[in-house]
Backbone as a ProteinNet text record, in pm:
[ID]
protein_1_A
[PRIMARY]
XXXXXXXXXXXXXXXXXXXXXXXXXXXXXXXXXXXXXXXXXXXXXXXXXXXXXXXXXXXXXXXXXXXXXXXXXXXXXXXXXXXXXXXXXXXXXXXXXXXXXXXXXXXXXXXXXXXXXXXXXXXXXXXXXXXXXXXXXXXXXXXXXXXXXXXXXXXXXXXXXXXXXXXXXXXXXXXXXXXXXXXXXXXXXXXXXXXXXXXXXXXXXXXXXXXXXXXXXXXXXXXXXXXXXXXXXXXXXXXXXXXXXXXX
[TERTIARY]
93.7	-9.7	75.1	21.6	95.5	28.6	116.1	29.3	94.4	3.2	30	28.3	155.8	124.5	99.1	-14.9	-27.6	-8.6	124.5	193.5	318.5	392.5	509.8	625.1	570.7	622.5	682.1	647.2	718.4	609.6	486.5	423.6	386.1	437.4	412.8	551.4	666	780.6	794.1	730.9	698.1	632.1	487.6	431.1	471	575.6	662.9	728.2	822.9	892.8	808.3	719.5	605.6	565.3	518.6	462.6	549.9	705.4	789.6	818.6	832.7	843.3	773.2	585.5	519.9	516.9	615.1	609.9	543.6	511.7	424	521.7	477.4	526.7	483.8	557.6	536.3	544.1	444.9	479.2	427	406.4	381.4	396.1	477.2	488.7	479.9	350	303.8	363	402.1	435.1	422.6	424.7	416	520.3	633.3	706.2	706.9	585.7	607.7	399.2	334.2	221.4	178.4	233.1	220.9	196.9	257.5	244.3	140.8	42.8	-29.6	-176.6	-180.5	-256	-326.8	-444.8	-504.8	-416	-353.8	-257.2	-158.9	-106.9	-28.1	-81.2	-248	-279.8	-325.4	-352.5	-413.3	-330.8	-161.7	-60.1	-94.2	-150.2	-152.7	-300	-310.4	-406.6	-489.3	-433.5	-476.1	-394.5	-467.7	-426.4	-419.7	-287.2	-287	-280.3	-338.6	-369.8	-301.8	-203.5	-138.1	-92	-166.8	-147.6	-137.7	-184.5	-250.6	-429.5	-468.4	-578.9	-616.9	-535.3	-567.9	-557.1	-450.5	-485.6	-546.9	-605.6	-698.1	-756.5	-887.1	-985.4	-958.8	-882.4	-801.9	-730.7	-690.7	-649.1	-767.4	-852.3	-969.6	-1053.3	-1020.9	-1103.4	-1005.8	-902.6	-820.4	-816.1	-816.2	-836.9	-995.8	-1111.2	-1219.7	-1240.8	-1219.1	-1180.7	-1091.5	-1007.2	-936.8	-990.5	-1089.9	-1134.3	-1041.3	-955.3	-850.8	-884.4	-908.9	-926.1	-886.8	-898.4	-818.9	-827.8	-746.8	-746.3	-703.4	-764	-743.5	-732.8	-609.5	-544.3	-547.5	-546.9	-590.2	-697.9	-693.6	-802	-783.2	-913.5	-935.8	-1008.8	-1091.9	-1165.5	-1295.2	-1360.4	-1462.6	-1590.7	-1584.6	-1723	-1788.6	-1677.5	-1693.9	-1747.7	-1740.4	-1743.9	-1885.2	-2013.9	-2138.2	-2092.6	-2071.8	-2063.5	-1984.1	-1870.7	-1771.7	-1861.8	-1921.4	-1980.6	-2078.6	-2192.2	-2273.4	-2217.9	-2078.4	-2019.4	-1997.4	-1911.7	-1870.8	-1947.4	-2065.4	-2173	-2251.6	-2272.4	-2331.3	-2232.8	-2135	-2014.4	-2008.1	-1892.2	-1817.5	-1671.4	-1648.6	-1520.9	-1523.1	-1413.6	-1409.3	-1282.2	-1353.5	-1249.1	-1295	-1220.3	-1234.3	-1132.9	-1175	-1146.9	-1125.9	-1037	-1037.7	-977	-997	-920.9	-795.8	-757.6	-648.1	-680.4	-597.8	-569.6	-515	-458.1	-351.4	-496.1	-423.3	-504.5	-511.4	-411.6	-427.2	-529.7	-523.6	-647.6	-755.5	-794.9	-928.3	-998.9	-890.5	-930.4	-966.9	-896.5	-930.5	-1031.1	-1098.3	-1201.7	-1353	-1330.6	-1436.8	-1457.4	-1332.4	-1337	-1386.4	-1366.5	-1408.6	-1554.7	-1655	-1758.1	-1833.3	-1721.2	-1793.3	-1786.2	-1653.8	-1675.7	-1812.7	-1829.2	-1923.4	-2065.3	-2062.6	-2239.2	-2184.1	-2088	-2123.6	-2112.8	-2055.4	-2065.2	-2225	-2252.1	-2404.5	-2491.2	-2477	-2563.7	-2487.3	-2386	-2309	-2328.9	-2421	-2388.7	-2288.3	-2242	-2175.9	-2065.1	-1987.4	-1859	-1887.9	-1772.5	-1722.1	-1638.2	-1634.3	-1555.5	-1472.7	-1384.2	-1312.8	-1197.7	-1165.5	-1039.6	-898.7	-799.8	-703.4	-637.4	-590.6	-490.5	-321.8	-251	-115.2	-59.4	-7.4	97	183.8	263.3	364.8	331.4	444	417.8	388.5	397.9	369.7	238.1	162	12.9	-65.4	-107.1	-201.3	-318.7	-402.7	-518.6	-521.5	-640.4	-672.4	-835.3	-888.6	-855.8	-793.1	-726.3	-677.5	-822.8	-814.8	-892.9	-963.5	-840.2	-868.5	-901.4	-893.5	-958	-1118.3	-1130.2	-1295	-1344.3	-1280.6	-1365.2	-1424.4	-1295	-1345.9	-1429.2	-1432.7	-1563.4	-1664.7	-1661.4	-1830.9	-1838	-1798.8	-1808.7	-1865.9	-1801.9	-1859.6	-1996	-2025.8	-2140.4	-2228.6	-2215.7	-2304.8	-2371.5	-2279.1	-2305.9	-2345	-2322.5	-2372.7	-2461.7	-2593.3	-2725.1	-2684.3	-2607	-2615.1	-2508.5	-2408	-2333	-2402.8	-2416.5	-2455.6	-2364.9	-2220.1	-2116	-2017.7	-1894.1	-1760.9	-1732.1	-1612.4	-1538.1	-1397.5	-1329.5	-1206.9	-1123.6	-1007.5	-947.1	-783.4	-676.8	-565.2	-517.7	-394.2	-350.9	-169.1	-154.7	-4.4	1.9	67.1	61.5	125.7	220.8	259.9	147.5	93.2	-30	-170.4	-245.8	-363.9	-434.4	-542.1	-630.5	-745.2	-863.5	-956	-1050.7	-1152	-1235.5	-1381.8	-1395	-1576.2	-1643.8	-1622.7	-1727	-1814.8	-1980.2	-2098	-2119.3	-2210.6	-2227.2	-2269.9	-2334.7	-2367.7	-2261.7	-2127.3	-2013.9	-1885.9	-1841.2	-1730.1	-1595.7	-1532.8	-1402.9	-1300.5	-1248.9	-1104.6	-1019.7	-927.8	-770.4	-689.1	-620.7	-552.2	-400.5	-275.9	-150.1	-45.4	15.6	147.2	266.5	338.7	468.5	569.7	684.3	792.9	785	814.9	820	737.7	599.5	532.8	427.9	428.6	319.1	198.4	135.9	41	-9.7	-82.5	-126.3	-275.7	-379	-489.6	-539.9	-602.8	-640	-796.3	-881.8	-1031.3	-1052.2	-1090.9	-1080.5	-1206.2	-1260.2	-1390.3	-1354.4	-1380.2	-1336.5	-1468.3	-1457.7	-1542.7	-1519.6	-1581.9	-1505.9	-1446.3	-1501.5	-1437.7	-1292.9	-1283.6	-1211.9	-1210.6	-1093.9	-1058.9	-1061.8	-1108.6	-1123.7	-1045.9	-958.1	-882.1	-815.4	-875.4	-817.2	-730.5	-623.9	-496.5	-465	-419.8	-362.2	-231	-120.7	29.1	88	97.4	137.1	339.9	380.5	547.5	637.7	547.1	576.9	475.5	533.2	442	382.1	468.4	468.3	303.2	242.8	122.6	21.1	-3.5	-47.4	-60.4	110	96.5	111.1	136.9	79	-66.4	-161.2	-307.3	-346.7	-268.1	-305.9	-263.4	-153.7	-115.7	-216.8	-252.6	-382.1	-522.2	-536	-641.3	-614.9	-536.1	-490.6	-530.8	-442.2	-488.1	-594.1	-674.9	-860	-929.3	-901.3	-988.1	-1031.4	-906.5	-937.8	-1045.9	-1137.7	-1232.8	-1357.1	-1323.6	-1475.2	-1522.8	-1644.5	-1714.6	-1795.8	-1794.9	-1837.5	-1750.8	-1835	-1764.8	-1786.1	-1628.4	-1616.3	-1540.6	-1568.8	-1500.4	-1405.1	-1318	-1220.7	-1262.4	-1379.8	-1499.1	-1513.9	-1517.2	-1591.5	-1468.2	-1340.8	-1237.9	-1200.4	-1197.1	-1208.6	-1291.2	-1293.9	-1415	-1356.3	-1466.9	-1430.1	-1587	-1681.9	-1838.4	-1809.4
-127.3	0.8	157.8	240.6	361.1	424	501.9	556.8	726.7	794.3	961.6	924.8	998.1	1012.2	1166.6	1206.4	1326	1364.5	1457.2	1403.1	1341.3	1393.2	1304	1330.3	1317.6	1324.7	1171	1182.2	1046.2	935.6	950.8	855.7	823.7	921	948.3	834.9	852.4	775.3	664.5	612.8	479.3	424.3	449.6	444.2	411.2	490.9	476	349	327.3	227.4	104	46	-51.4	-63.4	46.2	28.9	-41.6	9.6	-16.4	-154.5	-211.9	-336.2	-458.2	-360.4	-453.4	-449.6	-370.6	-409.4	-226.7	-176.2	-76.1	48.8	144.5	240	352.4	501.5	603.3	709.7	761.5	833.5	1023.3	1025.3	1156.8	1187.8	1255.2	1307.9	1432	1455	1609.3	1626.3	1745.5	1831	1961.5	2015.5	2153	2221.6	2185.3	2297.5	2275.2	2172.8	2179.8	2111.7	2201.3	2209.4	2256.6	2302	2396.9	2224	2141.6	1979	1916.8	1955.4	1880.2	1950.4	1908.7	1919.1	1797.6	1835.4	1700.9	1602.1	1677.1	1636.3	1497	1564.2	1467.6	1366.7	1425.9	1300.7	1237.6	1201.5	1140.4	1051.7	1028	932.5	826.9	857.8	758	671.4	534.5	463	496.4	564.7	587.9	669.2	745.6	829.7	824.2	810.9	799.3	913.7	970.7	1143.3	1098.9	1126.2	1138.6	1289.4	1417.6	1537.4	1571.9	1709.7	1772.5	1804	1834.3	1855.8	1988	2091.7	2231.8	2208.5	2040.3	2022.4	1922.3	1837.1	1739.1	1753.2	1845.1	1927.1	1938.9	2009.2	2031.3	1957	1826.3	1714.1	1639.9	1588.3	1564.8	1603.3	1716.1	1792.2	1795.9	1784.6	1774.6	1617.1	1536.3	1411.1	1347.6	1431.9	1426.6	1459.7	1596.8	1643.8	1586.1	1483.5	1449.1	1292.1	1244.3	1091.7	1009.9	1047.8	936.7	875.1	713.2	730.6	707.6	787.1	837.1	765.5	698.2	676.2	774.8	811.6	926.9	882.7	893.4	872	993.5	1100.4	1253	1221.1	1272.8	1301.2	1474	1457.7	1626.6	1668	1587.1	1661	1618.3	1547.9	1451.3	1561.2	1698.3	1774.2	1772.5	1758.5	1740.5	1641.1	1512.7	1359.5	1380.2	1385.8	1395	1445.1	1545.7	1635.2	1557.1	1503.1	1423	1283	1208.4	1152.1	1133.7	1191.8	1255.4	1256.4	1332.4	1387.9	1248.1	1162.4	1023.8	953.9	893.7	844.6	856.6	1013	1040.2	1022.7	980.3	1005.2	833.8	864.9	764.3	741.6	838.8	807.1	748.6	695.4	609.3	661.7	643.6	719.8	608.6	578	535.8	601	607.1	662.9	575.4	602.4	523.3	655.2	636.8	676.7	641.6	510.2	444.8	268.7	272.6	161	28.4	32.2	-74	-188.2	-308.5	-449.6	-455.4	-460	-465.4	-373.7	-266.2	-169.2	-195.1	-219.4	-257.4	-407.6	-491	-587.7	-550.4	-429.7	-374.6	-313.4	-264.7	-169.6	-262.9	-402.1	-498.8	-519.1	-576	-624.7	-563.8	-437.2	-283.6	-287.9	-360.2	-314.4	-422.8	-566.9	-665.6	-652.4	-600.4	-581.7	-519.2	-390.4	-304.1	-379.2	-446.9	-488.6	-617.3	-650.2	-723.8	-653.1	-565.3	-465.3	-370.5	-401.9	-330.2	-381.2	-487.4	-623.4	-545.3	-499.6	-473.8	-316.9	-229.6	-89.1	-58.7	-169.6	-93.7	-78.7	-119.8	-74.8	25.6	179.3	306.3	257.8	313.5	297.4	415.8	442.2	553.8	496.5	616.9	549.8	636.2	583	674.1	648.8	762.7	760.6	834.7	795.1	830.5	843.7	937.6	957.9	1060.9	1052.6	1167.4	1288	1372.6	1508.4	1604.1	1559.2	1618.1	1601.5	1513.4	1467.5	1588.9	1640.7	1751.4	1750.4	1669.9	1634	1581.9	1617.9	1569.4	1578.6	1497.7	1349.6	1261.6	1161.5	1107.6	1091.5	1063.7	1019.8	848.3	750.3	646.2	615.1	702.7	715.7	749.5	861	876.9	774.4	668.8	539.9	487.1	443.7	358.2	385.4	561.7	615.1	576.5	610.6	600.7	455.2	368	227.6	189.6	229.5	236.7	309.4	424.7	476.4	392.4	337.3	261.6	120.1	115.4	-41.3	-30.6	77.3	92.9	222.2	154.2	240.6	375.9	345.5	473.6	573.9	573.1	673.7	733.9	871.1	942.7	1014.9	1034.6	1121.5	1122.2	1175.8	1146.6	1302.5	1281.3	1401.5	1407	1489.8	1486.6	1545.6	1515.3	1578.6	1541.4	1657.5	1637.7	1683	1606	1616.2	1577.3	1603.9	1542.6	1420.6	1317.4	1211.8	1211.1	1306.6	1332.9	1438.4	1480.6	1560.9	1524.6	1462.5	1409.5	1488.9	1567.3	1682.5	1617.1	1709.9	1727.5	1612.7	1488.3	1446.6	1506.9	1587.1	1617.8	1561.9	1476.5	1368.8	1363.5	1373.3	1343.2	1197.5	1106.4	978.1	937.2	1014.6	970.8	992.6	1064.3	1054.6	950.6	918	843.2	920.3	924.4	1048.4	960.8	1047.9	1021.8	1102.1	1032	1125.2	1101.8	1235.9	1221.8	1269.9	1182.1	1226.7	1236.4	1342.8	1368.1	1350.8	1232.3	1186.8	1177	1222.9	1218.7	1061.6	1034.8	913.2	786.2	839.5	731.7	730.4	598.8	605.2	562.8	518	555.2	420.7	448.1	338.6	378.2	291.8	280.1	194.3	236.8	149.9	185.8	101.7	96	31.8	118.6	90.9	56.1	-61.9	-81.2	-83.4	-17.5	8.1	-15.1	-101.2	-123.1	-92.3	-134.7	-102.6	-245.8	-340.9	-460.3	-523.6	-507.6	-506.7	-404.1	-438.4	-377.9	-440	-417	-474.7	-400.1	-430.7	-344.5	-414.5	-348.3	-385.7	-261.4	-327.3	-245.4	-274.8	-153.5	-150.9	-90	-126.7	-29.6	-39.9	47.5	54.7	40.7	-55.7	-53	70.1	109.9	182.2	205.7	296.7	375.7	238	105.9	28	-50	-30.5	-122.3	-18.6	83.8	219.7	216.1	231.1	260.5	116.9	29.6	-133.6	-127.8	-94.3	-80.6	-2.6	115.1	262.8	146.6	122.2	25.8	-98.5	-174.8	-253.3	-215.6	-71.5	-2.9	48.8	115.7	109.6	2.5	-96	-246	-300.2	-237.9	-267.1	-190.5	-63.3	69	49.7	34.2	60	-53.4	33.7	-60	-47.1	-8.6	28.1	175.3	188.4	331.6	352.2	481.6	508.1	530.7	536.9	629.4	492.9	472.1	345.5	381.2	300.6	319.2	195.2	158.1	100.1	-40.6	-54.4	-157.6	-249.4	-152.6	-220.5	-312.2	-297.5	-332.6	-469.8	-424.3	-559.3	-655.9	-776.9	-886.6	-962.1	-869.1	-875.6	-945.3	-949.1	-1024.9	-1162.7
12.6	12.4	-23.8	-65.3	-42.9	51.6	172.5	257.5	287.3	325.7	333.6	517	561.4	707.1	765.1	804.7	813.1	974.3	1015.3	1149	1165.2	1173	1147.3	1269.9	1384.8	1548.6	1582	1693.1	1738	1691.4	1701.4	1668.1	1521.5	1435.2	1295	1272.4	1324	1298.8	1324.9	1430.5	1467.8	1364.5	1351	1223.8	1147.9	1062.2	936.8	942.8	1043.6	1050.4	1066.6	1100.4	1112.1	992.6	898.9	786.3	690.9	667.9	592.1	617.8	752	783.2	745.7	701.3	640.8	485.4	456.9	280.7	259.9	306.5	270.9	234.2	161.9	104.4	139.1	198.4	244.9	131.7	102.2	-12.6	29.8	171	165.3	311.9	352.3	466.2	544.7	618.7	636.3	757.1	815.5	968.7	928.8	1080	1073.2	994.7	936.4	851.7	722.5	660.3	518.7	514.8	563.1	549.6	436.2	376.4	150.8	93.8	157.4	49.3	77.5	186.2	185.2	81.1	-38.3	-168.9	-209.3	-269.1	-362.6	-424.2	-481.5	-586.9	-532.2	-420.1	-322.7	-308.7	-234.4	-130.7	-208.2	-321.4	-397.9	-486.9	-438.4	-487.3	-361.2	-256.4	-177.4	-150.3	-115.4	-123.7	20.5	130.4	236.8	323.4	399	492.4	648.2	745.6	858.2	910.7	997.4	1090.4	1230.9	1284.6	1430.4	1424.1	1421.1	1482.5	1585.7	1549.7	1682.7	1703	1794.8	1793.7	1708.6	1749.6	1591.3	1464.4	1439.7	1277.3	1235	1323.3	1279.2	1201.8	1224.1	1139.9	984.1	1006.2	874.1	762.9	824.8	749.7	708	782.4	778	643.9	633.8	555.7	419.1	414.1	308	234.6	324.4	261.1	238.9	271.4	204.7	66	8.8	-87.2	-158	-134.9	-216.3	-227.9	-153	-195.4	-137.1	-24	19.5	142.5	188.5	311.2	399	528.5	651.7	785.6	841.2	993.4	1054.1	1195.5	1272.6	1356.6	1431.6	1590.9	1694.3	1629.9	1681.4	1832.6	1938.7	2022.6	2015.4	2122.2	2162.4	2055.9	1955.6	1836.5	1819.5	1945.7	1949.4	1928.4	1939.4	1944.2	1842.3	1717.9	1580.6	1498.4	1625.1	1530.7	1495.5	1538.3	1450.4	1329.9	1317.2	1200.8	1070.1	1119.8	1039.4	1008.4	1101.5	1062.3	984	979.9	867.2	732.9	752.4	602.4	529.3	627	560.5	529.2	585.7	559.4	470	460.1	280.7	158.9	211	67.4	40.5	-55.4	-87	-33.2	42	106.8	252.7	298.4	390.1	502.1	640.5	790.3	865.1	947.3	1073.9	1154.3	1300.7	1407.5	1535.7	1624.4	1779.9	1883	2009.8	2097.9	2092.8	2085.3	2102.6	1986.8	1910.6	1795	1856.6	1962.1	2035.1	2068.1	1972.3	2013.2	2151.7	2262.7	2385.6	2451	2403.6	2455.6	2442.8	2305	2260.7	2332.5	2375.5	2473.9	2583.8	2656.7	2770.3	2723.2	2654.5	2638.5	2676.6	2585.7	2581.2	2752.7	2822	2943.8	3042.8	3011	3094.8	3110.7	2983.2	2987.1	3009.7	3023.1	3078.4	3202.1	3295.5	3413.3	3500.5	3393.4	3471	3469.8	3370.1	3353.8	3476.1	3509.9	3635.8	3726.6	3754	3911.1	3912.1	3794.4	3822.2	3963.1	3958.5	4041.1	4173.5	4182.1	4354.5	4348.8	4364.5	4382.6	4496.8	4584	4733	4680	4550.9	4510.4	4410.4	4446.7	4396.2	4274.4	4157.4	4046.5	4039.6	3999.4	3901.2	3839.7	3748.1	3659.3	3689	3642.1	3659.5	3537.5	3482.9	3377	3396.8	3340.6	3336.4	3224.5	3158.6	3031.6	3056.4	2945.1	2940.5	2950.4	2997.7	3006.8	2886.3	2739.5	2624.4	2598.5	2677.6	2579.5	2606.6	2511.1	2510.5	2589.6	2581.1	2588.3	2769	2839.9	2980.6	2970.1	3016.5	3015	2864.9	2894.6	2750.9	2690.8	2557.1	2485.2	2503.2	2554.9	2598.8	2725.4	2795.3	2957.9	2923.2	2830.2	2780.4	2785.8	2672.1	2639	2719.7	2831.8	2944.3	3003.1	3025.2	3138.4	3086.6	2940.6	2894.6	2846.7	2870.3	2882.5	3034.7	3132.4	3221.3	3263.2	3208.1	3228.1	3141.4	3040.8	2937.7	3036.7	3123.3	3185.3	3335.4	3380.8	3556.7	3547.2	3618.1	3608.8	3678.9	3803.1	3892.2	3800.3	3689.6	3659.6	3547.8	3566.5	3419.7	3328.5	3407.7	3292.7	3398.2	3300.5	3363.3	3437.3	3547.5	3547.1	3554.4	3573.9	3548.9	3620	3667.4	3759.8	3717.3	3664.3	3646.3	3773	3802.2	3937.5	3922.9	4043.2	4096.4	4181.3	4114.7	4163.5	4314.6	4339.8	4509.3	4590.3	4479.3	4598.3	4520.4	4534.2	4491.4	4488.4	4419.4	4419.7	4508.6	4581	4650	4540.7	4585.5	4487.5	4510.8	4456.6	4434.1	4370.3	4293.8	4224.5	4281	4231.5	4282.2	4266.4	4326.6	4348.9	4211.9	4138.3	3973.3	3849.7	3920.8	3810.6	3821.4	3703.8	3726.6	3687.7	3802.6	3833.9	3741.6	3633	3585.9	3633.8	3716.1	3710.7	3677.5	3633.6	3507.2	3562.4	3556.2	3577	3473.1	3486.5	3370.3	3411.4	3361.1	3450.3	3296.3	3323.4	3225.4	3173.2	3044.9	2971.5	2993.6	3013.4	3025.4	2896	2851.5	2723.4	2736	2848.4	2900.1	2972.2	3083.9	3183.2	3229.1	3189.5	3227.4	3327	3469.7	3549.3	3614.2	3609.6	3633.1	3797.5	3857.5	4035.5	4059.7	4137.2	4216.8	4339.3	4423.1	4574.9	4647.4	4757.1	4847.8	4997.8	5087.8	5232	5271.9	5190.3	5250.5	5097.7	5024	4882.2	4763.4	4684.7	4587.9	4431.5	4359.4	4209.9	4118.3	4064	3928.3	3843.7	3707.8	3580.9	3547.3	3469.4	3418.6	3332.9	3223.9	3069.9	3121.5	3052.7	3090.6	2937.6	2873.4	2749.8	2796.4	2705.6	2740.9	2645.6	2537.1	2446.1	2343.1	2224.1	2157.2	2007.5	2025	1914.7	1900.5	2003.4	2011.9	1937.6	1975.4	1907.2	1770.2	1714.8	1569.6	1500.3	1549.4	1473.6	1471.4	1551.2	1508.3	1411.8	1411.6	1297.1	1156.1	1164.5	1045.9	1000.6	1098.7	1045	1018.5	1061.1	1043.5	881.8	854.6	726.3	654.8	662.7	562.6	586.9	692.1	647.9	579.8	597.5	525	413.3	322.3	181	95.9	34.9	-54.8	19.2	154.9	253.2	242.8	222.2	233.2	384.6	420.2	523.8	633.7	758.4	875.3	965.4	1009.8	1110.8	1223	1357.2	1492.5	1500.7	1546.3	1572.2	1606	1676.2	1706.8	1622.8	1484.6	1376.1	1309.5	1354.3	1268.9	1339.1	1505	1602.6	1638.4	1618.7	1646.3	1783.2	1913.2	2042.1	2096.8	1993.8	2066.3	2112.3
[MASK]
++++++++++++++++++++++++++++++++++++++++++++++++++++++++++++++++++++++++++++++++++++++++++++++++++++++++++++++++++++++++++++++++++++++++++++++++++++++++++++++++++++++++++++++++++++++++++++++++++++++++++++++++++++++++++++++++++++++++++++++++++++++++

């Protein structure tokens, strides 16, 4: 396949290596210093685009791919207030789009486990639940998109929960917990050189149940994005990563 990389930071470079290892070709690399090369003509040299840029540039990159008719995989988070609009646009077109808060195979298995556990815990309301997420200090959004997906999976399956709330805090000086009973609290920590750790905690007076996913590096995220790039061409419409992984 011929792949365009929209965003060529740490993730973009790892995606490039994995794509080349899987015998694909990178035909376009766009970063902040060569935005002028993001043209319809250049995009149409690619079979698919993989987008890992920033919340400030992702919507423009999506628009460029839509106009060029190039399928796009979007791993950037922090833009989901526009999700409904993007979904309607792609569902009404012949273009193809897939997004995820996290493309890692392991994380998507974790998402599924989180929902199964929440369904079981719905019968045991004396447990209180919260989510903790830890990322590197360069991460721009808080909470992480992955943590939001986890919290939404809990809300979907726990009758007592209605919404999530976030606290960005210091691991040495925890913030006060002002979450209401109907809230799922997400505690966010930013620590140097942490690719991503997510923990779901059910706590009661007698015991604690935890499930946890720890990323050792960014390779799992990058591999998942390349797998999505291999899966998307030939399809039409709007997809989430759940459509790609069979976790039934």
